Coordinates of C-alpha atoms in Angstrom, one line a residue:
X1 CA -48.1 7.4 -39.1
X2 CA -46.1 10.6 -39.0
X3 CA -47.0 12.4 -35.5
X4 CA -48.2 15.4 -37.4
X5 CA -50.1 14.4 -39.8
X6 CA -53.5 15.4 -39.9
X7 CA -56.2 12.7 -40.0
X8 CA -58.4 12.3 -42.8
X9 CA -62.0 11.1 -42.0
X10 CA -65.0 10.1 -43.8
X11 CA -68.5 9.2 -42.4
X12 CA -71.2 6.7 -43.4
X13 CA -74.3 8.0 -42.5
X14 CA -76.0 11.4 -42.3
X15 CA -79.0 10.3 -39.9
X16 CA -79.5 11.2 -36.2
X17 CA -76.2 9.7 -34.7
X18 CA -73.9 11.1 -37.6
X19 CA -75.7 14.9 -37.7
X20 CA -75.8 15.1 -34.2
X21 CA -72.5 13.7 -32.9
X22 CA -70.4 12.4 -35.1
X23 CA -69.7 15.3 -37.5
X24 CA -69.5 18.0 -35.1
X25 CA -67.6 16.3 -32.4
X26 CA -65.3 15.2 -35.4
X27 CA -65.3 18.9 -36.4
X28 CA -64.3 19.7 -33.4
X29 CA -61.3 17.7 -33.0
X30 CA -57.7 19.0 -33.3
X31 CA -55.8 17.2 -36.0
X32 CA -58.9 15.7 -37.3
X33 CA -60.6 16.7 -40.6
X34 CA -64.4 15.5 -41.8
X35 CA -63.6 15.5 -45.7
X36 CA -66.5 13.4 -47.3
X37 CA -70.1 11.7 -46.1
X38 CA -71.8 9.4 -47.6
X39 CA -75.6 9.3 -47.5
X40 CA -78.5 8.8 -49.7
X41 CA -79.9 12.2 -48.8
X42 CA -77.0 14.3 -50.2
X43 CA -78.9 17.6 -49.7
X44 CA -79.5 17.4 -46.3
X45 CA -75.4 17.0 -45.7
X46 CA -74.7 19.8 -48.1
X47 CA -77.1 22.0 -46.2
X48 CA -75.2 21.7 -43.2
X49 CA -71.9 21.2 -44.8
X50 CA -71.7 22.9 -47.9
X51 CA -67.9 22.3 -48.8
X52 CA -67.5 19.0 -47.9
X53 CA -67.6 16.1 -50.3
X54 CA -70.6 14.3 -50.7
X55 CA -71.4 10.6 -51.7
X56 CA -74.5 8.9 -52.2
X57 CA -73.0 5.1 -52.1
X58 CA -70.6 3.9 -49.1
X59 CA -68.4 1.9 -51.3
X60 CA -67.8 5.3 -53.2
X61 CA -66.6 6.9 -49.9
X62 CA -64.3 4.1 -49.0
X63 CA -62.6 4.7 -52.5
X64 CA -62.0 8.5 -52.1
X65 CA -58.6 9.0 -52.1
X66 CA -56.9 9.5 -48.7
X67 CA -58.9 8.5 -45.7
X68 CA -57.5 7.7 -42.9
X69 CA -60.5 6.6 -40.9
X70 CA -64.2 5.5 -41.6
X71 CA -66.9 6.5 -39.3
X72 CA -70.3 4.0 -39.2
X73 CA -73.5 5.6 -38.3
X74 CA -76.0 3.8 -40.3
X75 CA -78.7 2.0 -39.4
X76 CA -77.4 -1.0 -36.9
X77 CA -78.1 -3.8 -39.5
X78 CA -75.3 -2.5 -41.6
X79 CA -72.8 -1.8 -39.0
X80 CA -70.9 -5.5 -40.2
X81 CA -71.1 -5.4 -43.3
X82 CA -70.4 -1.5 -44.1
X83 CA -67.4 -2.5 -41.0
X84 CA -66.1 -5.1 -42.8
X85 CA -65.7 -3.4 -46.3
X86 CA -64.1 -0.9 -44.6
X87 CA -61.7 -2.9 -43.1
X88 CA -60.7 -5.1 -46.3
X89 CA -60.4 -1.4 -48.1
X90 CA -57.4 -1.0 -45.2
X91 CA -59.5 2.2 -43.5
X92 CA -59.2 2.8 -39.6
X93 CA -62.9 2.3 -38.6
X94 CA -65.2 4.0 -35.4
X95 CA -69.2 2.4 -35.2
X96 CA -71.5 3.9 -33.9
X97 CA -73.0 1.9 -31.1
X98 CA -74.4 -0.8 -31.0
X99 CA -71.3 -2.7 -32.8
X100 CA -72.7 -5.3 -34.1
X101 CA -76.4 -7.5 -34.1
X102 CA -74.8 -9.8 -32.1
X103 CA -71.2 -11.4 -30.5
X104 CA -70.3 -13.4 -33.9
X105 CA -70.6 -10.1 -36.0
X106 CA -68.4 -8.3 -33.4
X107 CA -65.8 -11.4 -32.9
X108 CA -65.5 -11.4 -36.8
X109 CA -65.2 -8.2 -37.3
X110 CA -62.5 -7.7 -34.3
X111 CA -60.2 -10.4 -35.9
X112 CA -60.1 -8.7 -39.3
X113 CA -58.9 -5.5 -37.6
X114 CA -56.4 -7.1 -35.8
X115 CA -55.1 -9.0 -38.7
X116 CA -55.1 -5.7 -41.0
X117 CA -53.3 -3.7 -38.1
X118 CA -56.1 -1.3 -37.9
X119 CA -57.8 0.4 -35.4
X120 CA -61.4 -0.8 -34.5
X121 CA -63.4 1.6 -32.1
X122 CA -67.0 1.7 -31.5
X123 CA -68.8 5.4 -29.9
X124 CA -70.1 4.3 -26.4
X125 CA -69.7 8.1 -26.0
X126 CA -71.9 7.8 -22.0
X127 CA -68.6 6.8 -20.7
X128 CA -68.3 10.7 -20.9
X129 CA -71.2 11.6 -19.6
X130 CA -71.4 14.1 -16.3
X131 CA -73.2 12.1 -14.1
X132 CA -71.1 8.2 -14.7
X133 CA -68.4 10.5 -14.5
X134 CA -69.2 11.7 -11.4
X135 CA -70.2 7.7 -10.1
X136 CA -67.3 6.4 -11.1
X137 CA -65.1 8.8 -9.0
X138 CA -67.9 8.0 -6.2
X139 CA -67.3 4.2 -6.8
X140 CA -63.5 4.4 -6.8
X141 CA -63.1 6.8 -3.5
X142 CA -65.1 3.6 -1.3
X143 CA -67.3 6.0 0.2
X144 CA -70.2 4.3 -0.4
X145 CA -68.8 0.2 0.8
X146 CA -69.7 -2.4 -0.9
X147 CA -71.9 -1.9 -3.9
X148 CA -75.0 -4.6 -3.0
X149 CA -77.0 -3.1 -5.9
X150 CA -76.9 -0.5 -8.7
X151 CA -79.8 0.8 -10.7
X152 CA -79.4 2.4 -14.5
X153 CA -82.5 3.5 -16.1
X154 CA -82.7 5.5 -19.0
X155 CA -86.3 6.7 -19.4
X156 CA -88.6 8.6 -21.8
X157 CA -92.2 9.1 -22.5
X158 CA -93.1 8.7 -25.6
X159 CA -96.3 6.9 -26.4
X160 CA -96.7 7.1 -29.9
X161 CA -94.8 4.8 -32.2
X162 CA -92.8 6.4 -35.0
X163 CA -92.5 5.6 -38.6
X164 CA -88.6 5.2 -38.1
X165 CA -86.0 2.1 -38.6
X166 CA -85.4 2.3 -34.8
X167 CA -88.6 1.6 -34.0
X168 CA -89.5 -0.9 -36.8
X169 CA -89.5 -5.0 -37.2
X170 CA -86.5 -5.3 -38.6
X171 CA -82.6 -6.7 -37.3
X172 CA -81.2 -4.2 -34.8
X173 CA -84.3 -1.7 -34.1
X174 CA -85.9 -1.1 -30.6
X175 CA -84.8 0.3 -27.4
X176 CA -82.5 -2.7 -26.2
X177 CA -80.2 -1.5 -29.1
X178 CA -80.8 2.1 -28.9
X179 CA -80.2 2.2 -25.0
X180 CA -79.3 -0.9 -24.0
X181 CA -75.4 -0.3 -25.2
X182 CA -75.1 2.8 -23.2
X183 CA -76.2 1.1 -19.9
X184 CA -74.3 -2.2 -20.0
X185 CA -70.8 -0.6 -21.3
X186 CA -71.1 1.8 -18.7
X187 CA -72.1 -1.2 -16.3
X188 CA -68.9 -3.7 -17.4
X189 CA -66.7 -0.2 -16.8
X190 CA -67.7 -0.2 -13.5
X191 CA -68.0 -4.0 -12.6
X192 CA -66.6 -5.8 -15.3
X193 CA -68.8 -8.9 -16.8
X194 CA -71.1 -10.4 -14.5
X195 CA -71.9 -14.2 -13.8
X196 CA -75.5 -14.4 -15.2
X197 CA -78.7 -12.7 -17.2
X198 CA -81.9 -12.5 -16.7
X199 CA -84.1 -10.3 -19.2
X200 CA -87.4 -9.1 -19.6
X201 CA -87.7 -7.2 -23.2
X202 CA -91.2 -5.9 -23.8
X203 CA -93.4 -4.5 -26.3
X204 CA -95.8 -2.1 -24.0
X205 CA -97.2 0.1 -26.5
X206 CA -100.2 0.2 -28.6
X207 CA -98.9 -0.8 -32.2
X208 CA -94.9 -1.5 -30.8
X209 CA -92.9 -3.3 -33.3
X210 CA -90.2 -3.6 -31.5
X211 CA -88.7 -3.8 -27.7
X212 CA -89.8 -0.4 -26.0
X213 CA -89.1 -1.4 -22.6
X214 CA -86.5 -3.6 -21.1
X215 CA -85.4 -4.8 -17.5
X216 CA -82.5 -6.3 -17.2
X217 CA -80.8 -8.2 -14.3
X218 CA -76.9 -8.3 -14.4
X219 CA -76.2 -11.0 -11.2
X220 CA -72.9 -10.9 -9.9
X221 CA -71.1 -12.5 -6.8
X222 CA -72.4 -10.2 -3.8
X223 CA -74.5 -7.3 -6.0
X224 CA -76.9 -7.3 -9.0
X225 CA -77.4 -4.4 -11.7
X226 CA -80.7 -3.9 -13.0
X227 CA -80.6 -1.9 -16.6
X228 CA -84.3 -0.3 -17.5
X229 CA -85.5 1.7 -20.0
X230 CA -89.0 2.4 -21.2
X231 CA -90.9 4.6 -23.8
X232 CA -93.8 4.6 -21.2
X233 CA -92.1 6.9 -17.7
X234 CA -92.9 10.6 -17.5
X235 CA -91.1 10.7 -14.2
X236 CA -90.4 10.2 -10.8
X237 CA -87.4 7.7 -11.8
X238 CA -83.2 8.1 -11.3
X239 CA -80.7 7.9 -13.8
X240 CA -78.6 6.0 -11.4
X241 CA -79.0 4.7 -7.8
X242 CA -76.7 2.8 -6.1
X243 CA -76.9 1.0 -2.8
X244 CA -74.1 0.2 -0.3
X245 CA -73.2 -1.1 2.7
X246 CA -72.2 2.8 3.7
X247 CA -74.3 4.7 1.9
X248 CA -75.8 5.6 -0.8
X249 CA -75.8 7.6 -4.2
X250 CA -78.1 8.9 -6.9
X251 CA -79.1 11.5 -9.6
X252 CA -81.7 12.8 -11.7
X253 CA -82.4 13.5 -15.1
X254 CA -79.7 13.2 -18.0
X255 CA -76.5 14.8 -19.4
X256 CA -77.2 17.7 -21.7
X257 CA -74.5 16.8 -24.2
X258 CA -76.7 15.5 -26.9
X259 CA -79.2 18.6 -25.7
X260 CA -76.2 21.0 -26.8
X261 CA -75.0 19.0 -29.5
X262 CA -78.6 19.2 -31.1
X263 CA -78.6 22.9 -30.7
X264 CA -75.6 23.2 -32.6
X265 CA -73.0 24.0 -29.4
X266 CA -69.8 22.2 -29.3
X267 CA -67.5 21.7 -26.6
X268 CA -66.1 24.6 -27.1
X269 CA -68.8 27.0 -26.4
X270 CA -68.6 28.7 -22.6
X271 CA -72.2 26.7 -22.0
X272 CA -70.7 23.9 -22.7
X273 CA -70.5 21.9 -19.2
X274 CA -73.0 24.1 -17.4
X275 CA -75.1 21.4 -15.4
X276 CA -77.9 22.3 -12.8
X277 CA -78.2 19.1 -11.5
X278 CA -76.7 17.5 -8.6
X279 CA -75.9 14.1 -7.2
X280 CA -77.1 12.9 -3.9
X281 CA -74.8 10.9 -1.5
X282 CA -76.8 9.6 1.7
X283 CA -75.5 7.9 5.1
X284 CA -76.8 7.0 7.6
X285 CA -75.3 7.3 11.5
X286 CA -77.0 6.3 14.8
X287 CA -80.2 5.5 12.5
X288 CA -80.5 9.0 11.3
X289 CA -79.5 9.7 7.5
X290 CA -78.2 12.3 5.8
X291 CA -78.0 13.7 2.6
X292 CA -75.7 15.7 0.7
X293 CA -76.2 17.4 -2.9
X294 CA -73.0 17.6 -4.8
X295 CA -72.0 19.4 -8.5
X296 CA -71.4 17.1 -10.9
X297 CA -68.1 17.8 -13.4
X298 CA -68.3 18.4 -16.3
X299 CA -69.2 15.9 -19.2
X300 CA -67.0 15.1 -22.4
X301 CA -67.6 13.7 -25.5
X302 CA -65.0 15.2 -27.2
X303 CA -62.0 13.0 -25.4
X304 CA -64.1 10.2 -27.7
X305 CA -62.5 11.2 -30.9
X306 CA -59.8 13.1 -29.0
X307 CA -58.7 9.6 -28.0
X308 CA -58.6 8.1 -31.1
X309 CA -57.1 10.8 -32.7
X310 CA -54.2 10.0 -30.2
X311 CA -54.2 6.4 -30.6
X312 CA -53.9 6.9 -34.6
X313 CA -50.9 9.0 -34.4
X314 CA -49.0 6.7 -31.4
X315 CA -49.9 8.7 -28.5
X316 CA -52.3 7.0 -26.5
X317 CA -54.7 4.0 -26.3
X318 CA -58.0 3.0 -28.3
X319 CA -60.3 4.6 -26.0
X320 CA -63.1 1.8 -26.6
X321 CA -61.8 -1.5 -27.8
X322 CA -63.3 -3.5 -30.0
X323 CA -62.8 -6.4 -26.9
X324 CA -65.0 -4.0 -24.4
X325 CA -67.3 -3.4 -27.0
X326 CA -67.7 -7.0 -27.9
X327 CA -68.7 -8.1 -24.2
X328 CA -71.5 -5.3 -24.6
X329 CA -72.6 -7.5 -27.5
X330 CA -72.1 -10.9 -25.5
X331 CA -74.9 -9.2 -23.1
X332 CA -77.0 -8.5 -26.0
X333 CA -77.7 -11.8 -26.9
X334 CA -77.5 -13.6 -23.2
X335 CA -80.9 -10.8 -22.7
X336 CA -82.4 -11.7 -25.9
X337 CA -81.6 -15.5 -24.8
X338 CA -83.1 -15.2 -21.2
X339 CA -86.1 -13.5 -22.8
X340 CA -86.6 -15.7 -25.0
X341 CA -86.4 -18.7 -22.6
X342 CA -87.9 -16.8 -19.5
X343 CA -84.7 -18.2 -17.2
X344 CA -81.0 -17.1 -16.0
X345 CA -78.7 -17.5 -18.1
X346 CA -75.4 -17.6 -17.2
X347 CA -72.3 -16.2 -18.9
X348 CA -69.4 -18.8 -19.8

């Protein structure tokens, strides 16, 4: 593929995830150009893109003429199969998270791609957040020792159910695919895959139809990682904590990407980056600890598609492989399977 070509790219999908991230932040790229979306509300995409083409059906979009890549952000249940037609209609394709419903989905699709010679990405954009930024530079420096146990919650209060997909009983919906994803990518990035699983996946609210709250225990050699997210916390809990044999580290509240992104800013805009929060680092000497506030850097979503821009044209690697993404879905199902069974289950 020519170096200078610019990159052609259509998108399935015109719901939260595709109007919120994926169309601007592919907008936004440098040698990257949004030229159709497919969606069965064609209105609402011409409202906010009035010269780009619209299609109601996906299979149209994967037969307009030129596209170099397919972006999936439709509900999770048709991640495979929209994947796949993509694939056998020889299109570069990027999924929205999560990649599949499960490991077999992801394993099938991964060996199509390989066999096409395509590239096969899926958006764990929280790799880019401000604050796993920030840890990950924490985790790497030693300061803190040996990690004997880190803590992800992603929290929200929101006690009324929502006519929505993501919240109905059907394949794919509920907060252990919504969230769940975004913790344990950014939990094998740090620690690679762990040695067992135990899950608790709930239903805490009045009329739930689907997970709404999840505790998860990764167990590894010498630490464990406990993933939690609940519909049902107002506050009072960390985004991250973690505990070691030096110290310890945590912060507060979320990345205001998606905050910005919703408001219609894009990386671009001089906001962009602007972060109140801070991290906390404590230590403790002589049984007296202390604590110290530090900025966190700056967060960036747009190195996402920046990446595979790069990896398109030869100039740099897939910045989420569909391996790494497929041993987010191998934690999926051990959760679902220790849930179901109410044990450990360990990962072969």
């Amino acid at each position: 593929m020519p170096k200078t070509k610019t990159l052609r790219v259509g998108l399935i999908g015109y719901g939260y995830a595709g109007k919120t991230f994926h169309a601007p932040l592919i907008n936004a790229t440098p040698g990257l150009s949004l030229v159709a979306i497919a969606s069965s509300r064609p209105a609402d995409v011409l409202a906010d893109w009035p010269d780009i083409v619209v299609k109601t059906e996906p299979d149209r979009l994967l037969a307009h003429p030129g596209l170099d890549l397919v972006v999936i952000a439709a509900p999770n249940d048709a991640h495979y199969p929209l994947a796949r037609a993509a694939i056998a209609a020889g299109k570069h394709v990027v999924i929205d998270k999560p990649f599949t419903l499960n490991v077999r989905e992801a394993e099938d699709l991964a060996v199509r791609a390989e066999q096409a010679g395509l590239l096969l990405s899926v958006f764990h954009n929280r790799r880019w957040d401000n604050d796993f930024i920030a840890l990950s530079e924490t985790l790497h420096s030693g300061v803190l020792g040996d990690v004997v146990e880190f803590t992800s919650r992603f929290d929200r209060y929101r006690p009324e159910v929502k006519a929505r997909w993501r919240e109905a009983n059907i394949a794919g919906a509920g907060l252990w695919y919504d969230l769940g994803p975004h913790l344990i990518d950014q939990t094998l990035q740090l620690f690679g895959m762990p040695n067992a699983v135990t899950a608790d996946l709930a239903l805490r609210r009045s009329g739930a139809l689907a997970v709404d709250d999840f505790h998860v225990i990764l167990h590894y050699p010498k630490m464990r990682a406990i993933l939690a997210a609940s519909t049902l916390v107002s506050g009072g809990t960390p985004r991250f904590l973690v505990q070691g044999t030096e110290g310890a580290w945590s912060v507060n509240g979320l990345d205001a990407q998606e905050t910005w992104l919703k408001a219609g800013l894009l990386p671009e805009h001089a906001a962009w980056g602007d972060d109140p929060r801070q991290a906390q680092h404590f230590q403790s000497q002589n049984d007296q600890i202390s604590t110290k506030a530090l900025p966190l850097p700056a967060g960036n979503y747009a190195a996402y598609y920046a990446g595979i821009r790069d990896a398109l044209l030869g100039l740099g690697e897939n910045p989420v492989t569909a391996a790494q993404a497929r041993n987010v879905m191998r934690i999926i199902d051990l959760a679902i399977q220790s849930d179901a069974q109410g044990c450990r289950v360990m990962v072969l």
